[in-house]
Short mmCIF file of C-alpha atoms in Angstrom, two decimals:
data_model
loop_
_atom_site.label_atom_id
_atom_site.label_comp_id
_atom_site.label_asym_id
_atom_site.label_seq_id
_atom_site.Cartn_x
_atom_site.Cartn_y
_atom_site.Cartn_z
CA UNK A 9 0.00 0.00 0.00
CA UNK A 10 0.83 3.49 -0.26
CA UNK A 11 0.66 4.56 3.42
CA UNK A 12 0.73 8.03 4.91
CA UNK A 13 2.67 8.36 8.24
CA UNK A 14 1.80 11.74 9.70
CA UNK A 15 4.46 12.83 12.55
CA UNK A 16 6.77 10.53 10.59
CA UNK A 17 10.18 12.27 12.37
CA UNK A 18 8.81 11.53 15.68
CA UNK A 19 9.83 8.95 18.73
CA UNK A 20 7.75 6.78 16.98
CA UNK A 21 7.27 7.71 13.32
CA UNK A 22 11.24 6.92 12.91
CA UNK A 23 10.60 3.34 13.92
CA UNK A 24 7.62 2.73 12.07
CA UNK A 25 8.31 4.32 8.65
CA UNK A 26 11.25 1.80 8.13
CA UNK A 27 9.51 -0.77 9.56
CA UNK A 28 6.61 -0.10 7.12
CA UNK A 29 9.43 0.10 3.87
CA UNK A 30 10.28 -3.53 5.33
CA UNK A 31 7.17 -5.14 4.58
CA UNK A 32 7.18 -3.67 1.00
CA UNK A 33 4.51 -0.48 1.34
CA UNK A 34 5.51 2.99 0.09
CA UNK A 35 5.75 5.48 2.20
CA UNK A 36 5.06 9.40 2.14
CA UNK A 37 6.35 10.92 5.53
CA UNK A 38 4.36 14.42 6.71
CA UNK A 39 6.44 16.57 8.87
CA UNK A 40 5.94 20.55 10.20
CA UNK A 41 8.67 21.98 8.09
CA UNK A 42 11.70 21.08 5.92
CA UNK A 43 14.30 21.35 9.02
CA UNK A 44 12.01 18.36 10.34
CA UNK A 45 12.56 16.34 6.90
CA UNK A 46 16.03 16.56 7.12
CA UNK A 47 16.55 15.63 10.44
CA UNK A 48 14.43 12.51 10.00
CA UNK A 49 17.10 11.41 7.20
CA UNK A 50 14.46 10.97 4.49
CA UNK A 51 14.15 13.80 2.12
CA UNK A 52 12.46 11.59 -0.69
CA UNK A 53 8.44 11.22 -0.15
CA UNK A 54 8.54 13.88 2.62
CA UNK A 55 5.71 16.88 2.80
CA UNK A 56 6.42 19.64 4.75
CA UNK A 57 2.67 20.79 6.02
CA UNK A 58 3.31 23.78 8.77
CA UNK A 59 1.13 23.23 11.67
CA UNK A 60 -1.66 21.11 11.98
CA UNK A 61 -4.77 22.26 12.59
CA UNK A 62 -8.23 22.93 11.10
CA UNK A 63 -7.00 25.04 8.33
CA UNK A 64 -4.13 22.47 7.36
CA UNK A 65 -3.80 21.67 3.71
CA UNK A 66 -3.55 17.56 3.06
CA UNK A 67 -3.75 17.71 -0.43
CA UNK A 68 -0.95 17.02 -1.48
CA UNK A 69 -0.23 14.48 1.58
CA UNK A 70 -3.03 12.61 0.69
CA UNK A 71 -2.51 12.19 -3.37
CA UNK A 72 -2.35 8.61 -4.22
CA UNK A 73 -2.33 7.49 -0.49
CA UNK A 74 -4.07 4.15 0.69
CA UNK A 75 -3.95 4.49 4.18
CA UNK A 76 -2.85 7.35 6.78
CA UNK A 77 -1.19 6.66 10.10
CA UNK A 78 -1.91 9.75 12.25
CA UNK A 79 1.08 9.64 14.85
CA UNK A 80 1.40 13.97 14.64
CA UNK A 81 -0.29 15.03 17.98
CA UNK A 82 0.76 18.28 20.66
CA UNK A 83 1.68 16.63 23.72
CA UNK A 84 3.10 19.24 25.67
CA UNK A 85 2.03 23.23 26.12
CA UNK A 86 4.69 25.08 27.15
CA UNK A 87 4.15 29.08 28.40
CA UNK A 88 0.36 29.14 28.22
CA UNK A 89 -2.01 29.25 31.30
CA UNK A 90 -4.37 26.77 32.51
CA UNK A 91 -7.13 27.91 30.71
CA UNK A 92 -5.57 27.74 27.13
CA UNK A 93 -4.24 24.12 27.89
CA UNK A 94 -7.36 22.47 26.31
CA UNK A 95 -8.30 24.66 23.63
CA UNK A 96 -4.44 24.32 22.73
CA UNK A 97 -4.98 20.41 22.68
CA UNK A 98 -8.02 21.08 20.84
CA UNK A 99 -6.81 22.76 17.97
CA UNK A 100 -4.29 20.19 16.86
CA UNK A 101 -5.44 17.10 18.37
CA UNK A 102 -9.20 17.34 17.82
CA UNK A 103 -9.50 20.06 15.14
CA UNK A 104 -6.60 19.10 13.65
CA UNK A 105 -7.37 15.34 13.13
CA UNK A 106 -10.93 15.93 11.89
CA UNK A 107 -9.57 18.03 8.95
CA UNK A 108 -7.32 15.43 7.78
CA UNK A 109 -10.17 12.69 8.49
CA UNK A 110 -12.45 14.96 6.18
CA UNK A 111 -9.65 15.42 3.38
CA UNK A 112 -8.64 11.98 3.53
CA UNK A 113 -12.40 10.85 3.02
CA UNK A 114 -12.02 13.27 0.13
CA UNK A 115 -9.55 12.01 -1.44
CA UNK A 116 -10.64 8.54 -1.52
CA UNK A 117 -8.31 7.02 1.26
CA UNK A 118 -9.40 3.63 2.69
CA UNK A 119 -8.65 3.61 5.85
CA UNK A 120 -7.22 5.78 8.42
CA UNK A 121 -5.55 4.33 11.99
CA UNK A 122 -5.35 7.27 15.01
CA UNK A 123 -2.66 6.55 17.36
CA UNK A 124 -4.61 7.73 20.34
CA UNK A 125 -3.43 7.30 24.30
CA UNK A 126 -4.47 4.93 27.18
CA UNK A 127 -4.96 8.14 29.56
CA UNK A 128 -8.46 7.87 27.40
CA UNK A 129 -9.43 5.00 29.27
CA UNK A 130 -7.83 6.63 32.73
CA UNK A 131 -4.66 6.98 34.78
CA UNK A 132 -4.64 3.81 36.93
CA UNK A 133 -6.06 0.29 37.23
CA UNK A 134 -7.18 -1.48 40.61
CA UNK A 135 -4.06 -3.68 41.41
CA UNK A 136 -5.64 -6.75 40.24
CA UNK A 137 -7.77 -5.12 37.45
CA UNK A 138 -6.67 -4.25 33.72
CA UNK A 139 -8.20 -1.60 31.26
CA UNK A 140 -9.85 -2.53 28.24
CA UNK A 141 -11.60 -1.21 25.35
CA UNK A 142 -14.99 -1.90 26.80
CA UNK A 143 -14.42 0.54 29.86
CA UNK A 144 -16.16 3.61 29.87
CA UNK A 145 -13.49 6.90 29.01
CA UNK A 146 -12.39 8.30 32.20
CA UNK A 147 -9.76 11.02 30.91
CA UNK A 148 -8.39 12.95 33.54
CA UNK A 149 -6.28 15.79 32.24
CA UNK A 150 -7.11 18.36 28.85
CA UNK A 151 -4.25 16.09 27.02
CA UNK A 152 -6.58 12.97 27.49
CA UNK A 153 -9.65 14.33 26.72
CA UNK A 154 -8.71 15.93 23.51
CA UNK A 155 -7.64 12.63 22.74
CA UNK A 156 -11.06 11.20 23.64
CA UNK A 157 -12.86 14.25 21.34
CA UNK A 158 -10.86 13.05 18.36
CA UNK A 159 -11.73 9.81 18.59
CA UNK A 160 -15.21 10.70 18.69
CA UNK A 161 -14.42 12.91 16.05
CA UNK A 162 -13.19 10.15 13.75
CA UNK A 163 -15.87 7.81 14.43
CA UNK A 164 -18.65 11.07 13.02
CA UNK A 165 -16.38 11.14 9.70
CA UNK A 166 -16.36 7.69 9.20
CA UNK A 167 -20.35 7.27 9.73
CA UNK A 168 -20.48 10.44 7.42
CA UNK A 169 -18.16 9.20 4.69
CA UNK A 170 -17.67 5.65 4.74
CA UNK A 171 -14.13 6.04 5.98
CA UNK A 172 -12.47 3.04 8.02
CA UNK A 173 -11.20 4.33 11.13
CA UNK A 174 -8.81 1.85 13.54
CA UNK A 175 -8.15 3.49 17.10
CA UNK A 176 -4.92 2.71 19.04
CA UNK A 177 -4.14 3.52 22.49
CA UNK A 178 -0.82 2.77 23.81
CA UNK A 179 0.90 2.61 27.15
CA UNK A 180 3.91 4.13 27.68
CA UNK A 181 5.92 3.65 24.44
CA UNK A 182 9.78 2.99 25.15
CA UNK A 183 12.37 2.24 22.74
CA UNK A 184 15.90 3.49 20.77
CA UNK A 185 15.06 7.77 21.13
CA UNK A 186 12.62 7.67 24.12
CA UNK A 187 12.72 11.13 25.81
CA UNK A 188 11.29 12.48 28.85
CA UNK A 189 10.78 10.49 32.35
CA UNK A 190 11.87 6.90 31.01
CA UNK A 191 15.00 8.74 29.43
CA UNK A 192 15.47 10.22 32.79
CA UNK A 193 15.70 6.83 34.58
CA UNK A 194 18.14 5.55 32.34
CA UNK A 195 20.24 8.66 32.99
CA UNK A 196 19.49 7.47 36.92
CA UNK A 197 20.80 4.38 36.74
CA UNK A 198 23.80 5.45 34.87
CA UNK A 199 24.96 7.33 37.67
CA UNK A 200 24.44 5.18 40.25
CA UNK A 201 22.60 7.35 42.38
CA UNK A 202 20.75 4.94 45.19
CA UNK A 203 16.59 5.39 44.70
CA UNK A 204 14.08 5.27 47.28
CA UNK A 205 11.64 2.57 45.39
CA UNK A 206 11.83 -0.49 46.84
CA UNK A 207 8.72 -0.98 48.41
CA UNK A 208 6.62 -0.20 45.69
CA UNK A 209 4.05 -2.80 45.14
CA UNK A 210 2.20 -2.15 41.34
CA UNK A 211 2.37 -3.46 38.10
CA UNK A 212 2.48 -1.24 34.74
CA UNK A 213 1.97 -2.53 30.87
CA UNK A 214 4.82 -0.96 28.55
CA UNK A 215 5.00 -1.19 24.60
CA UNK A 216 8.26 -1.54 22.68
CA UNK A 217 8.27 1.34 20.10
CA UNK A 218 9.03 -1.43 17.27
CA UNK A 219 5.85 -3.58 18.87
CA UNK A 220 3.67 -0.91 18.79
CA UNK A 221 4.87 -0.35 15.21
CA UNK A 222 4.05 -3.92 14.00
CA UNK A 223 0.56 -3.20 15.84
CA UNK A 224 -0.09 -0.32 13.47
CA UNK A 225 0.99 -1.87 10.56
CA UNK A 226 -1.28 -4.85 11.33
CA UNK A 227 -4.07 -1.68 12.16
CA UNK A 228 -3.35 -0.61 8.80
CA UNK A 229 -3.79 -3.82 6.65
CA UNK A 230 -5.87 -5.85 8.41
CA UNK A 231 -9.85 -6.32 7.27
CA UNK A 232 -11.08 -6.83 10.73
CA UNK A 233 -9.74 -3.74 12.29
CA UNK A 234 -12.33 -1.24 10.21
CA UNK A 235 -13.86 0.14 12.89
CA UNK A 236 -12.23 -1.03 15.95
CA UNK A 237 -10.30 0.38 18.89
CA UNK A 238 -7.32 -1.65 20.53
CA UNK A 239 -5.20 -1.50 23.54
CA UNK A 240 -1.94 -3.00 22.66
CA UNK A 241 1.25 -3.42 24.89
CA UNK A 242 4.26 -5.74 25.00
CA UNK A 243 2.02 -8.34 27.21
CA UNK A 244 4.41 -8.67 30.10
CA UNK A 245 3.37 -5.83 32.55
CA UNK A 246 6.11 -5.44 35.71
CA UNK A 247 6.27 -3.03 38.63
CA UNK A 248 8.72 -0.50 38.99
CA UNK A 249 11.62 -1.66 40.88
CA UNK A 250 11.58 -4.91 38.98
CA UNK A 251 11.96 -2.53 35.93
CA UNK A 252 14.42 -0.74 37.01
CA UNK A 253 16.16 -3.59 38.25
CA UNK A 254 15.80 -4.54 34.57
CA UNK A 255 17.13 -1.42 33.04
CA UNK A 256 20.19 -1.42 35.40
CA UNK A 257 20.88 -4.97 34.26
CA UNK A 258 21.10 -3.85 30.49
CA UNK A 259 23.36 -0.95 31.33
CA UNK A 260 25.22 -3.04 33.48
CA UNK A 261 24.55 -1.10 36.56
CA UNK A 262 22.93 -2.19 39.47
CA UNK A 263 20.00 -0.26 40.82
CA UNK A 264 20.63 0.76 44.43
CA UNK A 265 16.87 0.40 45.57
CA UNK A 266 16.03 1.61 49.12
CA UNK A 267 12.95 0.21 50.85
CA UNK A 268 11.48 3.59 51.94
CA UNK A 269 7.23 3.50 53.01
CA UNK A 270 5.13 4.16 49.62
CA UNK A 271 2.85 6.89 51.66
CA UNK A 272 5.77 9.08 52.99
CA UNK A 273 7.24 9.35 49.42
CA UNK A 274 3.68 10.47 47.87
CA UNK A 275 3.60 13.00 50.51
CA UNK A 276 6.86 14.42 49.77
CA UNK A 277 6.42 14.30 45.87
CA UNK A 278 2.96 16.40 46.83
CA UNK A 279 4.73 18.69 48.53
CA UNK A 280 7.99 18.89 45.63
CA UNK A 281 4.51 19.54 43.17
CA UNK A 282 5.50 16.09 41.54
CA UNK A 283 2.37 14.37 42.46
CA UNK A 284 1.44 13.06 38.84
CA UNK A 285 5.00 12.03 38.07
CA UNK A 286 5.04 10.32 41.83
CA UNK A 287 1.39 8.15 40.62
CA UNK A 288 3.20 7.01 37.35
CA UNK A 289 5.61 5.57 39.53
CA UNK A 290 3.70 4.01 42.44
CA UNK A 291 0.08 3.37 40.90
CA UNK A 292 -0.58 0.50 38.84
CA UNK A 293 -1.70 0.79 34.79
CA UNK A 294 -2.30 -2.64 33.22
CA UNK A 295 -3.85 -3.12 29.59
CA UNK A 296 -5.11 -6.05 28.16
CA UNK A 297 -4.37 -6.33 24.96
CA UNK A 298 -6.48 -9.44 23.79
CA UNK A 299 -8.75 -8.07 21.72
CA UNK A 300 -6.26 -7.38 18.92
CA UNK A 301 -4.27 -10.38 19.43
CA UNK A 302 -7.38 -12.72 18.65
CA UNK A 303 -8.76 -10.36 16.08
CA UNK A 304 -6.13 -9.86 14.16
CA UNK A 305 -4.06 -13.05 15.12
CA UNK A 306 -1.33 -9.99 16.16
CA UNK A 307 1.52 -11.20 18.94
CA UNK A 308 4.25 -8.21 19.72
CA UNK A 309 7.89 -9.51 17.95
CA UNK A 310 10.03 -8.42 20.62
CA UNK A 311 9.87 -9.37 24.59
CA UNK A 312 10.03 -6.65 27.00
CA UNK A 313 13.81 -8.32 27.97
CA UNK A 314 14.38 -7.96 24.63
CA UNK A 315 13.21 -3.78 24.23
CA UNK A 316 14.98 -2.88 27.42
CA UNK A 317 17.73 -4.33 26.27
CA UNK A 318 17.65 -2.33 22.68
CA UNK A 319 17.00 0.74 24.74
CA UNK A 320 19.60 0.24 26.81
CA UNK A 321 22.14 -0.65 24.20
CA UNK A 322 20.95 2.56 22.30
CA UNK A 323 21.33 4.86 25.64
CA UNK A 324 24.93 3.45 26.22
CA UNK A 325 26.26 3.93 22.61
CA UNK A 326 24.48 7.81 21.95
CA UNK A 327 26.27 8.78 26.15
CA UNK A 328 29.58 6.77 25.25
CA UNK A 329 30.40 7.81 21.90
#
């Protein structure tokens, strides 16, 4: 197929655009702007398309295409107050993916597959309990629920046009180019510094970036996915200390763990105004991802051993040479 991969120099966009060339589809990469393009290595089938948002221009994006992977979303909103934070999700997330929906209807694409987020379905799971795509939404900041509006967005365009839409919503996505808080721990561990995690008692479901890719692709091509929504993730949730146990193994450090009482640390990270980073760490987020491994006979190619040890292999060679 000819396949679309919006976002396509992104954490995930640079694993799955090669991954799609592998299988033998074409592939047209959208990025903002041409200093994206060339930064993502692939100047050849690349569109430069400014911002997205409901005034964005898919034309020629969409010429020719089969089927569009929408990865391109805002995630972060730096130096605007509290009350712009949603209507600055809005505007790309929701707005955004509607007007490429619409075009893509337009233009006669088949089907279209929204990498979404599992902060749709919520931010934690009952120890024993797992999220699933039955559950009802439960979004609980303005990042999740734009999510949640473009889903519901996508499903009006495809009742209005016929279009097949395929909903995704990952875990945390780790991998070779992560960024943010699981970079951080890796940069933790490194040093050796001793952490005070020990007694936490949760368990968390994680996707490989190059997992999650093969899910899309499967998203993509598969009959049976018109129409669905899927939670995927590597299928071997862990809890944080054996994790970073883990990750110290594949950097060949050991993690200094210290066994300090779950309740006093919440307090503290209250207090330090890290309370959301603090529940990532000590609540529990489990997926079950069942649904799109009997529907569309899809099993993730790599362990979780096996992507912590890629992403720790990747961290040591980008700090060491």
């Amino acid at each position: 197929m000819n396949i679309l991969v919006t976002g396509a120099n992104g954490f995930i966009g640079q694993a799955l655009c090669p991954a799609l060339q592998r299988r033998g589809h074409a592939v047209r990469r959208a990025v903002r702007n041409r200093h994206a393009a060339s930064q993502s290595g692939a100047q050849e089938g690349t569109v430069a398309l400014g911002n997205i948002d409901e005034q964005t221009d898919w034309s020629s994006a969409l010429q020719g295409v089969d089927a569009v992977i929408h990865l391109a979303a805002r995630v972060h909103v730096m130096q605007e107050s509290a009350g712009d934070l949603l209507a600055a999700f809005r505007r790309v997330n929701v707005a955004g993916t509607e007007r490429l929906a619409r075009a893509a209807a337009e233009a006669g694409v088949k089907r279209l597959v929204y990498v979404s987020s599992i902060k749709v379905n919520g931010e934690e799971t009952a120890l024993g309990g797992k999220f699933t795509e039955n559950d009802a939404p439960a979004p609980q900041d303005p990042y999740a629920v734009s999510k949640l509006e473009a889903e519901q967005a996508l499903h009006r365009v495809a009742a209005e046009t016929g279009l097949e839409v395929v909903i995704v919503r990952p875990p945390l996505v780790y991998g070779p180019g992560v960024k943010g808080n699981f970079r951080q721990m890796l940069k933790v561990l490194e040093s050796g510094v001793p952490l005070p995690l020990a007694a936490i008692h949760n368990l968390r479901s994680l996707v490989y970036v190059d997992n999650l890719a093969d899910a899309l692709i499967a998203c993509a091509s598969h009959p049976a996915a018109s129409g669905q929504t899927y939670l995927v993730s590597d299928g071997q949730d862990i809890s944080t200390p054996a994790l970073l146990r883990k990750l110290g193994a594949a950097l060949g450090k050991r993690a200094w763990l210290l066994p300090l009482p779950v309740r006093l640390l919440r307090a503290l990270a209250k207090l330090a105004g890290k309370g959301a980073q603090a529940d990532r760490l000590f609540g529990s987020l489990r997926v079950d991802s069942g649904k799109i491994r009997s529907q569309l006979e899809w099993m993730p190619p790599h362990t979780l051993q096996q992507g912590l040890q890629a992403t720790a292999e990747w961290y040591r060679t980008e700090n060491y040479l």
